[in-house]
Structure formats: structure tokens, C-alpha cells
XYZ file of C-alpha atoms in Angstrom:
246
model
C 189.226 -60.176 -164.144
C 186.100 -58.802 -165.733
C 186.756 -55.827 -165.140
C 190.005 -56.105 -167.110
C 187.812 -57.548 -169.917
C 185.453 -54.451 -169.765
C 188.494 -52.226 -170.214
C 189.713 -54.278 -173.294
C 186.085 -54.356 -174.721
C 185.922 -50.691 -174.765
C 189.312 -50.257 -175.898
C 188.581 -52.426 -178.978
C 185.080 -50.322 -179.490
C 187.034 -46.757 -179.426
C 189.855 -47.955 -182.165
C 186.880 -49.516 -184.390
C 184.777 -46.797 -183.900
C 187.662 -44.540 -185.732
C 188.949 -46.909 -187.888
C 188.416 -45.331 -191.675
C 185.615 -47.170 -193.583
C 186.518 -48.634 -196.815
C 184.524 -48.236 -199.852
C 185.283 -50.826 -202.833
C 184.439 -50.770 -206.368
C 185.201 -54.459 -207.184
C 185.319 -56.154 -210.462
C 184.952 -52.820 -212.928
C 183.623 -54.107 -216.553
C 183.100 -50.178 -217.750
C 179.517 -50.302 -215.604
C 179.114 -47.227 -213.235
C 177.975 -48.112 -209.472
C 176.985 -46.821 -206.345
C 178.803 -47.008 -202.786
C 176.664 -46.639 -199.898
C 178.743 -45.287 -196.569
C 177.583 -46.579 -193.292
C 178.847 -44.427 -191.144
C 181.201 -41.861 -193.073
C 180.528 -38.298 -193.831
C 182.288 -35.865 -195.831
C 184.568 -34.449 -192.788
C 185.634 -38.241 -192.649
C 188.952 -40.135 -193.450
C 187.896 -42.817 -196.326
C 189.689 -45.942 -198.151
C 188.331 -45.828 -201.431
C 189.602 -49.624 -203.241
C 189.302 -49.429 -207.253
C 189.297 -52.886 -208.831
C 190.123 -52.749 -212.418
C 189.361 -56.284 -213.658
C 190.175 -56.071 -217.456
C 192.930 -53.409 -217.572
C 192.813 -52.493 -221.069
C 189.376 -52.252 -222.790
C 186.976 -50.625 -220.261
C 189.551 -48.408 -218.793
C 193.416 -49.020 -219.699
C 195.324 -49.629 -216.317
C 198.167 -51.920 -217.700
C 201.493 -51.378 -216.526
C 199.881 -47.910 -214.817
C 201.220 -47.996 -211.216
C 198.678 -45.273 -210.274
C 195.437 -43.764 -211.328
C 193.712 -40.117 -210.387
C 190.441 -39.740 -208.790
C 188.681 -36.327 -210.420
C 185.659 -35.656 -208.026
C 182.965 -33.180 -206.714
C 180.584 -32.840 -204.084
C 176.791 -33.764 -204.404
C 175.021 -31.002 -203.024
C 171.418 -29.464 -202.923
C 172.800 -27.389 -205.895
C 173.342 -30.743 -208.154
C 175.979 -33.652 -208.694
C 179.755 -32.330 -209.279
C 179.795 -29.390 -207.531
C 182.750 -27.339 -206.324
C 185.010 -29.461 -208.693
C 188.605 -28.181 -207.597
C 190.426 -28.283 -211.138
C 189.844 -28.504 -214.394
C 189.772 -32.473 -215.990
C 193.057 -32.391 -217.991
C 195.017 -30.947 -214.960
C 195.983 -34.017 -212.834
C 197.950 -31.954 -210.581
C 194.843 -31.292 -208.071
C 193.241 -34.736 -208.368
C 193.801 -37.778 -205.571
C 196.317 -40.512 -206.494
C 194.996 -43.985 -205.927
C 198.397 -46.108 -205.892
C 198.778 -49.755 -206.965
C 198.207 -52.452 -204.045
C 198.587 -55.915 -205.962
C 201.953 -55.192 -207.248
C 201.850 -56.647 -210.864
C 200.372 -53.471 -212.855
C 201.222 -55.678 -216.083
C 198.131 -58.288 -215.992
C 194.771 -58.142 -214.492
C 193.083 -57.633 -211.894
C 195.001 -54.273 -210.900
C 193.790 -53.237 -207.675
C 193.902 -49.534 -206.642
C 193.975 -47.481 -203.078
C 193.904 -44.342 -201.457
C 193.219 -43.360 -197.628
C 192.351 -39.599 -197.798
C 189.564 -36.738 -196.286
C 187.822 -35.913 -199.278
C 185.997 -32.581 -197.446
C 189.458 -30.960 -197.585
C 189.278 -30.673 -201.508
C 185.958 -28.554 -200.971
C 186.642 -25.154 -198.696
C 183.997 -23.370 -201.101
C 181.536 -25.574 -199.389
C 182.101 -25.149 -196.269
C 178.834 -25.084 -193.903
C 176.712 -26.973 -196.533
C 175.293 -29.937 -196.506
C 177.037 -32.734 -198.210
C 174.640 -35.572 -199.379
C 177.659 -37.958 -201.436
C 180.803 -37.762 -203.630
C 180.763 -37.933 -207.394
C 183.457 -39.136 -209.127
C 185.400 -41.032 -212.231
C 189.303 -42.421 -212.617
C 191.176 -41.273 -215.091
C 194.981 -42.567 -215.711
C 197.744 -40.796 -216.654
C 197.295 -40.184 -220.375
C 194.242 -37.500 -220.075
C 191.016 -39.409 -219.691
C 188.570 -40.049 -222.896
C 187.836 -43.389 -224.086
C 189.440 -46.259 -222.245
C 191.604 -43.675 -220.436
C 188.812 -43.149 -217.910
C 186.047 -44.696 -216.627
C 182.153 -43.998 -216.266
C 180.708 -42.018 -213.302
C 180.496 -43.204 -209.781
C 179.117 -42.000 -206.978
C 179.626 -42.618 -203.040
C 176.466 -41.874 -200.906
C 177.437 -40.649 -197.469
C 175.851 -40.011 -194.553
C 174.580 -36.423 -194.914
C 176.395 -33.666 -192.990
C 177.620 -29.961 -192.766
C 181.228 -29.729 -194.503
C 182.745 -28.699 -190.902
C 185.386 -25.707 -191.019
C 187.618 -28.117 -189.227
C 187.808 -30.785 -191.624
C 189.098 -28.062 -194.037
C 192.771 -28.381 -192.770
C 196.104 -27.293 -193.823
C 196.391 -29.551 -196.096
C 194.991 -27.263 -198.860
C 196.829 -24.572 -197.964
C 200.066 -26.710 -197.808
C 199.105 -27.956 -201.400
C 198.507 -24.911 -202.581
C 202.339 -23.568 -201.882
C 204.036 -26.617 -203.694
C 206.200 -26.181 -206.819
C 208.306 -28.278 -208.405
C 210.751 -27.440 -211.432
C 213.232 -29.839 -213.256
C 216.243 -28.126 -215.097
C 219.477 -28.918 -216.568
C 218.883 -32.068 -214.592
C 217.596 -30.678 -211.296
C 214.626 -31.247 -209.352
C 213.505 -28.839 -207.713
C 210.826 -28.251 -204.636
C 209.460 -25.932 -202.563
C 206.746 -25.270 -200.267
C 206.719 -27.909 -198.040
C 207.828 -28.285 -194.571
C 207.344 -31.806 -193.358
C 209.176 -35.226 -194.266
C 207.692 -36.579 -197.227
C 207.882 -39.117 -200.490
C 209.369 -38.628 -203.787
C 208.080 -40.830 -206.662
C 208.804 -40.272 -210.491
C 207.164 -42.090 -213.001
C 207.426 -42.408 -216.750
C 204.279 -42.604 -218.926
C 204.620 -46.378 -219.195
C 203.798 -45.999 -215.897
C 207.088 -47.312 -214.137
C 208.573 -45.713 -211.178
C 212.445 -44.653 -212.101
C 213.097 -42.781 -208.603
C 211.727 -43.469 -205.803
C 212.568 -41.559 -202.775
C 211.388 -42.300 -199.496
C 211.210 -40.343 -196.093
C 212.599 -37.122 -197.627
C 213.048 -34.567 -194.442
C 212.246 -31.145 -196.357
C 212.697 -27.538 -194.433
C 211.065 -25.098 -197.150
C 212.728 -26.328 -200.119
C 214.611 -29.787 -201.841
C 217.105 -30.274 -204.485
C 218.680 -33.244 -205.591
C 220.258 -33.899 -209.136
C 218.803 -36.952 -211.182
C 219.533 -36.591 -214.964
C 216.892 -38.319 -216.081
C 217.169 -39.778 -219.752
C 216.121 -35.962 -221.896
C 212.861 -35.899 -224.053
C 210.667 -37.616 -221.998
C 207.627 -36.655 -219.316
C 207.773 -37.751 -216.249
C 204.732 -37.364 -213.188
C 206.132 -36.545 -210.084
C 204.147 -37.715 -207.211
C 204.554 -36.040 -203.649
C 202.822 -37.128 -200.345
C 203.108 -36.995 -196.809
C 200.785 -37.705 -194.387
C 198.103 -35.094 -194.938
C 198.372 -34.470 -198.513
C 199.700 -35.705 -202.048
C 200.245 -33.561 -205.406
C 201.638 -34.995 -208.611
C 203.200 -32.566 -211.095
C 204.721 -33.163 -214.863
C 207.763 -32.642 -215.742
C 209.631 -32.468 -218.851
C 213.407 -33.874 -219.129
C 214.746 -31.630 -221.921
């Protein structure tokens, strides 16, 4: 019997020891913070929790079903470095989804479970000391439409050539294109999740488990002058695009 219990115990010790940490921001009232990792560095899957606790004045998150993460790598070179994309363009930038369901009144409570080292191939074989980064939502950032700095300090380590994974390159290959009532994607080869959004931030199509070979169409007529986000994500990767319904 105790050896059965010795199995079990190290059993439980392997799962936890590869169990993704989470690292909260609770309570945001427009003050930046820092997140100390215990045991994650950048080649590591991370939960990052964003708590947005007055949803309009520090940073507006009302009725916003999602938020975007725009980041860089803290580096012997400075803070921000190897920044993927541009600020305006949302397209590169992590989606943190909505976990309390009620995006309408406080306190709205964002998530994401990604490896941020794959964002940084330019960086591979350097030493990674912590992750800067700020939310934005939807509308562009500036003002209440992001928030101050942040930063995550990891445990230092060499950006490993493995973490760098496909999921770039898959990323990379997406497009998406929405005519005479068409949506339109290509570039991806694995089963993945279709969400559309309007700028109010409420989800009008919402398709789940999507089994795409190279390219997907499916005809929505969505209501015409509008903007829509389309978020894609599968298990190692997620891309939102706009979209205009003409």
C-alpha cells in the first residue's frame, strides 16, 4: 500500500510541476504593478488574469467581451524590446477573453493561457529578464482605452529555439476577407474557433470547432456598414482581424 501512495505522490508532483503558473493583476484602479513569476520563464506556458475593477474610467472594459495584450521583451538592451507590431494594429497582439460573463457591470475579469517567447523569434538565444506590457481594448488605446504599463518579472533565461514554434509561422499565413457577404479564410490547417464581434463588443457569430483543410468559407450577411473583429484560435495560436460589412 505505500508503495501505491509513492506512485500517486509522484504522479501528483509531475502534473503540478507542469501545470502553467498564473499571474493576476487584481483590482486595476489605473495604477501600474509588478508580477513576480516563481518559476516561469519566457519559453513557458503562462495564465495571465486581468481584473478590471471600474470598467469605464481607468480603462473602459464595459460591455467589451475581450481585450488585447500589446507586449515586448525586457532585455539587456532595455524594456519593450522586439515589440512584434505596431500599437494601432491589433491583429498581432494576444486576446485576453472575458471569464465572469457579465461584460456590462464591474468587476470584468480577463484571461489568456499562451507562450509569450513565441511572439519574439528576433530574440532568440538571449536572455530574457521579464515581459512588458499594457491592455488596450478594441477602440485603439489612448486615454481610458488602455491602461498604464505593467511588467511581469520572470525567471531569467535564454529564449530557447524550441519555444519558437509553429505557431508564428502558422500566424503568419492567415488571411481573412469578407465580401458580398462572405467570409473568407485561409492559411490554416487545424480545427479551430470562429468568433465575430461588433464594436459594442458583442459576439454575433460564434463558431465553434471549425475543421479547416487550407481554406474556410461560409456566408453570414452581416448587417452592411459596420466593423466587425474577427477572432481566430486554436490550440497554439489566436489572430483577430477587422472586417468591414459593406
Amino acid at each position: 500500500m505505500r508503495k501505491n501512495y509513492l506512485i500517486l505522490l509522484c504522479l501528483f508532483l509531475t502534473v503540478a510541476s507542469y501545470a502553467q503558473e498564473v499571474l493576476s493583476i487584481s483590482g486595476y484602479n489605473g495604477a501600474g504593478s509588478t508580477i513576480t513569476a516563481t518559476t516561469s520563464t519566457i519559453n513557458d506556458e503562462i495564465t495571465v488574469r486581468f481584473e478590471d475593477s471600474d470598467i469605464i474610467n481607468n480603462f473602459y472594459t464595459e460591455n467589451q467581451t475581450f481585450i488585447h495584450m500589446y507586449l515586448g521583451l525586457d532585455t539587456s538592451s532595455g524594456s519593450f524590446q522586439a515589440v512584434p507590431g505596431t500599437f494601432n494594429d491589433l491583429s498581432w497582439q494576444p486576446v485576453l477573453n472575458l471569464t465572469d460573463g457579465d461584460a456590462s457591470t464591474a468587476t470584468n475579469t480577463y484571461e489568456i493561457t499562451f507562450t509569450p517567447g513565441q511572439l519574439f523569434p528576433s530574440l532568440e538565444n538571449e536572455t530574457i529578464f521579464g515581459i512588458n506590457f499594457l491592455f488596450q481594448n478594441q477602440f485603439g488605446g489612448g486615454g481610458n482605452n488602455q491602461t498604464v504599463d505593467f511588467y511581469i518579472d520572470l525567471v531569467d533565461a535564454t529564449l530557447n529555439s524550441s519555444t519558437l514554434s509553429v505557431g508564428d509561422a502558422t500566424k503568419a499565413q492567415i488571411q481573412t476577407t469578407y465580401n458580398g457577404g462572405r467570409l473568407e479564410i485561409s492559411g490554416i490547417n487545424t480545427t479551430s474557433n470562429i468568433s465575430i464581434y461588433n464594436l459594442l463588443g458583442r459576439k454575433v457569430v460564434d463558431l465553434k470547432n471549425v475543421a479547416i483543410n487550407g481554406t474556410f468559407s461560409k456566408y453570414l450577411d452581416l448587417p452592411r456598414n459596420n466593423i466587425y473583429i474577427v477572432k481566430i484560435s486554436a490550440a497554439n495560436f489566436s489572430k483577430t482581424f477587422k472586417i468591414v460589412a459593406k
